[in-house]
Amino acid sequence: MADLIAKTPLDSMEPVTIGTCTVTEANLGTLTSIAPYAGAKIADTFKTAHGMAWPAPNRATGKDGARAIWFGRDMVLLAGPDPDAGLAKHAALTDQSDAWTAVTLGGADAEAVLARLIPLDLSPANFKRGHTARTQIQHMTGSVTRIGADTFLLLVFRSMAGTLLHDLERAMASVAVRG
Amino acid sequence: MRLRCPICGERDRREFYYQGAAVMLDRPAPDAGEAAWDNYLHLRENPAGDLEEVWSHDAGCGAWLKVTRNVSTHEIKSVELAREVKQ
């Protein structure tokens, strides 16, 4: 078989800066959804295997390169490392690496930009570093996580990469033009 | 209208999808007879007041919710996880 060249959802685009904010395609590595079986006790196994806590609902743990992001009812997304084989005893593991578009949005006005797209209060008092939410980004279902003081990680389905970029650019321009 | 998802917290109505009356949580036994199944499938109350409903948190955590809503005022009286109601 021919050697195929993997293409990221946004085709390894250059970061886009409008006003104070920059949107950058994020390569999170391997993405695995972990859905614990009913009554399974996975937290300790997970922590031993991956060195980060099993996230509570609406929380994310870990750091750049290895994150565990709460991803819905009874589901966590492991982003970065390959899942430890021992987890398979407690949970259904599904490779989602090619299924999601991931970008970071950073900058002083990042909250104002996202306020135009996401129906949630993302102010630091309410949505701190390590907080995450499954919600809508414009009309797409997605995941938003605060990973820094003014940096957010956004995920939507891979097929919606172009729409996500378009919506972010419009929101960034609309914030920037107001000065 | 806002619903307080027991998992995600208070969220806008746009994140939820209406699934129908909560009758569907009381599925009759397979041999319950024609009347019970007819009722389950087709017959619904139409009150001008509180109604028990099932909603799904589609654009959020994905949980199914049992919601008590006043259909005249849209006041939300309670929101519970359908899974816990069934247990």
Short mmCIF file of C-alpha atoms in Angstrom, two decimals:
data_model
loop_
_atom_site.label_atom_id
_atom_site.label_comp_id
_atom_site.label_asym_id
_atom_site.label_seq_id
_atom_site.Cartn_x
_atom_site.Cartn_y
_atom_site.Cartn_z
CA MET A 1 0.00 0.00 0.00
CA ALA A 2 1.15 3.52 -0.73
CA ASP A 3 2.56 5.61 2.07
CA LEU A 4 -0.31 7.92 2.95
CA ILE A 5 0.27 11.31 4.51
CA ALA A 6 -1.91 12.02 7.53
CA LYS A 7 -3.69 15.35 7.34
CA THR A 8 -4.88 17.15 10.46
CA PRO A 9 -8.47 18.48 10.47
CA LEU A 10 -7.30 22.03 9.77
CA ASP A 11 -4.47 20.85 7.52
CA SER A 12 -1.74 22.13 9.88
CA MET A 13 -2.83 25.73 9.35
CA GLU A 14 -0.76 28.64 10.59
CA PRO A 15 -2.12 30.23 13.79
CA VAL A 16 -4.69 32.95 13.07
CA THR A 17 -4.48 36.18 15.08
CA ILE A 18 -7.22 38.80 15.02
CA GLY A 19 -7.18 41.54 17.65
CA THR A 20 -5.77 40.19 20.90
CA CYS A 21 -6.68 36.56 20.27
CA THR A 22 -4.97 33.72 18.47
CA VAL A 23 -6.51 30.45 17.36
CA THR A 24 -4.04 27.60 16.96
CA GLU A 25 -4.68 24.07 15.80
CA ALA A 26 -3.80 21.71 18.63
CA ASN A 27 -2.34 18.28 18.09
CA LEU A 28 -3.49 16.40 21.15
CA GLY A 29 -2.00 13.06 20.16
CA THR A 30 -4.03 9.92 20.66
CA LEU A 31 -7.63 10.53 21.73
CA THR A 32 -9.43 7.72 23.54
CA SER A 33 -12.89 7.85 25.02
CA ILE A 34 -13.10 5.89 28.26
CA ALA A 35 -16.62 4.83 29.23
CA PRO A 36 -16.59 2.91 32.54
CA TYR A 37 -18.88 -0.10 32.79
CA ALA A 38 -21.74 0.12 35.30
CA GLY A 39 -20.37 0.11 38.84
CA ALA A 40 -16.73 -0.06 37.68
CA LYS A 41 -14.12 1.46 40.01
CA ILE A 42 -11.68 2.94 37.54
CA ALA A 43 -10.28 5.99 39.36
CA ASP A 44 -7.36 4.27 41.10
CA THR A 45 -6.38 2.19 38.08
CA PHE A 46 -6.46 5.31 35.93
CA LYS A 47 -4.35 7.33 38.33
CA THR A 48 -1.73 4.61 38.67
CA ALA A 49 -1.58 4.07 34.91
CA HIS A 50 -1.52 7.67 33.72
CA GLY A 51 -0.37 9.72 36.72
CA MET A 52 -3.34 12.05 36.76
CA ALA A 53 -6.63 11.98 38.63
CA TRP A 54 -9.81 10.60 37.09
CA PRO A 55 -11.76 13.83 36.42
CA ALA A 56 -15.04 14.56 38.15
CA PRO A 57 -17.92 15.81 35.95
CA ASN A 58 -17.15 19.23 34.42
CA ARG A 59 -13.45 18.95 35.27
CA ALA A 60 -10.24 18.14 33.42
CA THR A 61 -6.95 16.91 34.86
CA GLY A 62 -3.39 16.55 33.56
CA LYS A 63 -1.43 19.08 31.53
CA ASP A 64 -0.15 19.75 28.02
CA GLY A 65 0.66 16.43 26.38
CA ALA A 66 -1.51 14.28 28.65
CA ARG A 67 -4.96 15.36 29.67
CA ALA A 68 -8.06 13.63 30.97
CA ILE A 69 -11.13 15.65 30.01
CA TRP A 70 -14.60 14.84 31.30
CA PHE A 71 -16.57 14.24 28.14
CA GLY A 72 -20.17 13.57 29.10
CA ARG A 73 -22.18 11.28 31.33
CA ASP A 74 -19.93 8.35 32.30
CA MET A 75 -17.25 9.30 29.79
CA VAL A 76 -13.76 10.75 29.88
CA LEU A 77 -11.52 11.64 26.96
CA LEU A 78 -7.87 10.70 27.40
CA ALA A 79 -5.83 13.04 25.19
CA GLY A 80 -2.16 12.33 24.59
CA PRO A 81 -0.90 8.94 25.72
CA ASP A 82 -2.11 5.60 24.43
CA PRO A 83 -4.53 4.12 26.98
CA ASP A 84 -3.11 1.66 29.46
CA ALA A 85 -4.25 -1.89 28.60
CA GLY A 86 -5.37 -2.41 32.21
CA LEU A 87 -8.20 0.11 31.74
CA ALA A 88 -9.98 -2.23 29.32
CA LYS A 89 -11.08 -4.38 32.27
CA HIS A 90 -13.10 -1.48 33.71
CA ALA A 91 -14.26 0.49 30.69
CA ALA A 92 -15.00 0.54 27.00
CA LEU A 93 -12.07 2.21 25.22
CA THR A 94 -12.63 3.75 21.81
CA ASP A 95 -9.99 5.37 19.63
CA GLN A 96 -11.26 8.79 18.57
CA SER A 97 -7.96 10.26 17.36
CA ASP A 98 -9.18 11.20 13.89
CA ALA A 99 -12.68 12.16 14.96
CA TRP A 100 -12.13 15.56 16.57
CA THR A 101 -10.88 18.99 15.61
CA ALA A 102 -8.91 20.57 18.46
CA VAL A 103 -7.89 24.21 18.67
CA THR A 104 -6.70 26.51 21.41
CA LEU A 105 -7.98 30.04 21.65
CA GLY A 106 -5.73 32.34 23.64
CA GLY A 107 -5.57 36.05 24.32
CA ALA A 108 -6.80 38.83 26.54
CA ASP A 109 -10.25 38.88 24.89
CA ALA A 110 -10.69 35.10 24.64
CA GLU A 111 -13.64 35.14 27.04
CA ALA A 112 -15.34 37.93 25.10
CA VAL A 113 -14.87 35.97 21.86
CA LEU A 114 -16.31 32.80 23.35
CA ALA A 115 -19.19 34.73 24.91
CA ARG A 116 -20.37 35.25 21.32
CA LEU A 117 -20.37 31.53 20.61
CA ILE A 118 -20.98 29.59 23.83
CA PRO A 119 -24.10 29.90 26.03
CA LEU A 120 -22.12 29.59 29.28
CA ASP A 121 -20.55 31.90 31.84
CA LEU A 122 -16.83 31.39 31.18
CA SER A 123 -15.62 34.12 33.54
CA PRO A 124 -12.71 33.07 35.79
CA ALA A 125 -14.94 33.19 38.87
CA ASN A 126 -17.24 30.57 37.38
CA PHE A 127 -15.01 28.65 34.96
CA LYS A 128 -11.51 28.21 36.37
CA ARG A 129 -8.47 26.47 34.96
CA GLY A 130 -9.26 22.76 34.88
CA HIS A 131 -12.98 23.33 34.38
CA THR A 132 -14.55 21.82 31.29
CA ALA A 133 -18.02 21.68 29.75
CA ARG A 134 -19.86 19.84 27.04
CA THR A 135 -21.93 22.51 25.39
CA GLN A 136 -22.65 24.24 22.12
CA ILE A 137 -20.07 26.25 20.18
CA GLN A 138 -22.29 28.30 17.87
CA HIS A 139 -24.56 25.52 16.59
CA MET A 140 -22.06 22.67 17.00
CA THR A 141 -21.89 20.35 19.97
CA GLY A 142 -18.40 20.53 21.41
CA SER A 143 -16.16 20.56 24.43
CA VAL A 144 -14.57 23.62 26.01
CA THR A 145 -11.83 23.49 28.67
CA ARG A 146 -9.92 26.30 30.32
CA ILE A 147 -6.24 25.31 30.14
CA GLY A 148 -4.66 28.64 31.13
CA ALA A 149 -5.42 32.07 32.54
CA ASP A 150 -6.67 33.25 29.13
CA THR A 151 -6.44 30.06 27.07
CA PHE A 152 -9.20 27.64 26.15
CA LEU A 153 -9.12 24.25 24.42
CA LEU A 154 -12.05 23.70 22.05
CA LEU A 155 -13.09 20.43 20.45
CA VAL A 156 -15.75 19.81 17.79
CA PHE A 157 -16.34 16.96 15.38
CA ARG A 158 -13.65 16.72 12.72
CA SER A 159 -16.07 17.39 9.88
CA MET A 160 -16.83 20.80 11.39
CA ALA A 161 -13.24 22.10 11.41
CA GLY A 162 -13.91 24.74 8.75
CA THR A 163 -17.08 25.95 10.44
CA LEU A 164 -15.34 26.22 13.81
CA LEU A 165 -12.54 28.29 12.31
CA HIS A 166 -15.02 30.49 10.45
CA ASP A 167 -17.12 31.08 13.57
CA LEU A 168 -14.04 31.86 15.68
CA GLU A 169 -12.67 34.27 13.08
CA ARG A 170 -15.98 36.13 12.85
CA ALA A 171 -16.25 36.36 16.64
CA MET A 172 -12.63 37.49 16.99
CA ALA A 173 -13.13 40.15 14.31
CA SER A 174 -16.31 41.36 15.95
CA VAL A 175 -14.54 41.71 19.32
CA ALA A 176 -11.46 43.32 17.75
CA VAL A 177 -13.44 45.97 15.86
CA ARG A 178 -14.94 47.21 19.11
CA GLY A 179 -11.42 47.99 20.39
CA MET B 1 -36.18 28.81 29.71
CA ARG B 2 -33.29 27.18 31.58
CA LEU B 3 -32.97 23.63 32.90
CA ARG B 4 -30.70 22.62 35.78
CA CYS B 5 -29.04 19.43 34.57
CA PRO B 6 -28.07 17.36 37.65
CA ILE B 7 -24.66 16.73 36.04
CA CYS B 8 -23.80 19.96 34.20
CA GLY B 9 -25.67 22.60 36.18
CA GLU B 10 -28.02 25.25 34.85
CA ARG B 11 -28.00 25.42 31.06
CA ASP B 12 -29.87 27.15 28.29
CA ARG B 13 -32.86 25.42 26.74
CA ARG B 14 -31.07 25.19 23.36
CA GLU B 15 -28.80 22.44 24.72
CA PHE B 16 -31.77 20.15 25.38
CA TYR B 17 -34.10 18.13 23.19
CA TYR B 18 -37.67 17.39 24.16
CA GLN B 19 -38.44 13.68 24.08
CA GLY B 20 -42.07 13.56 25.21
CA ALA B 21 -44.16 12.77 28.24
CA ALA B 22 -42.48 10.78 31.02
CA VAL B 23 -45.00 7.98 30.37
CA MET B 24 -42.20 6.37 28.37
CA LEU B 25 -40.30 5.64 31.60
CA ASP B 26 -43.11 3.24 32.64
CA ARG B 27 -42.92 0.64 29.93
CA PRO B 28 -45.58 -2.04 30.45
CA ALA B 29 -44.64 -5.71 30.72
CA PRO B 30 -44.65 -7.53 27.37
CA ASP B 31 -47.82 -9.41 28.39
CA ALA B 32 -49.59 -6.42 29.98
CA GLY B 33 -52.31 -6.54 27.38
CA GLU B 34 -53.55 -4.38 24.53
CA ALA B 35 -55.06 -1.61 26.66
CA ALA B 36 -51.85 -1.00 28.60
CA TRP B 37 -49.75 -0.93 25.43
CA ASP B 38 -52.26 1.29 23.60
CA ASN B 39 -52.08 3.70 26.51
CA TYR B 40 -48.28 3.60 26.61
CA LEU B 41 -47.86 4.19 22.91
CA HIS B 42 -50.65 6.57 22.01
CA LEU B 43 -52.55 8.17 24.89
CA ARG B 44 -51.22 11.31 26.57
CA GLU B 45 -52.52 13.75 29.14
CA ASN B 46 -52.86 17.35 28.00
CA PRO B 47 -52.92 19.36 31.23
CA ALA B 48 -52.68 23.14 31.51
CA GLY B 49 -50.30 22.81 34.43
CA ASP B 50 -47.52 20.54 35.66
CA LEU B 51 -46.43 17.81 33.29
CA GLU B 52 -43.74 15.18 33.78
CA GLU B 53 -41.56 15.03 30.70
CA VAL B 54 -38.41 13.42 29.40
CA TRP B 55 -35.71 15.64 27.95
CA SER B 56 -32.25 14.71 26.76
CA HIS B 57 -29.23 16.90 27.31
CA ASP B 58 -28.16 16.46 23.69
CA ALA B 59 -25.62 19.22 23.40
CA GLY B 60 -24.23 18.63 26.88
CA CYS B 61 -23.53 15.49 28.86
CA GLY B 62 -26.02 13.33 26.94
CA ALA B 63 -28.05 12.33 30.01
CA TRP B 64 -31.78 11.67 29.81
CA LEU B 65 -33.71 13.76 32.30
CA LYS B 66 -37.10 13.58 33.92
CA VAL B 67 -38.36 17.15 34.10
CA THR B 68 -41.48 18.45 35.81
CA ARG B 69 -42.54 21.57 33.94
CA ASN B 70 -45.56 23.81 34.14
CA VAL B 71 -46.61 23.87 30.50
CA SER B 72 -48.51 27.14 30.95
CA THR B 73 -45.71 29.18 32.55
CA HIS B 74 -42.63 27.09 31.60
CA GLU B 75 -41.67 27.05 35.26
CA ILE B 76 -39.31 24.12 35.88
CA LYS B 77 -40.29 22.35 39.12
CA SER B 78 -37.70 19.59 39.15
CA VAL B 79 -35.04 17.91 37.04
CA GLU B 80 -33.82 14.40 37.82
CA LEU B 81 -31.67 11.86 36.00
CA ALA B 82 -33.98 9.38 34.27
CA ARG B 83 -31.54 6.63 35.26
CA GLU B 84 -32.07 7.38 38.95
CA VAL B 85 -35.85 7.65 38.59
CA LYS B 86 -35.90 4.20 37.03
CA GLN B 87 -33.94 2.58 39.87
#
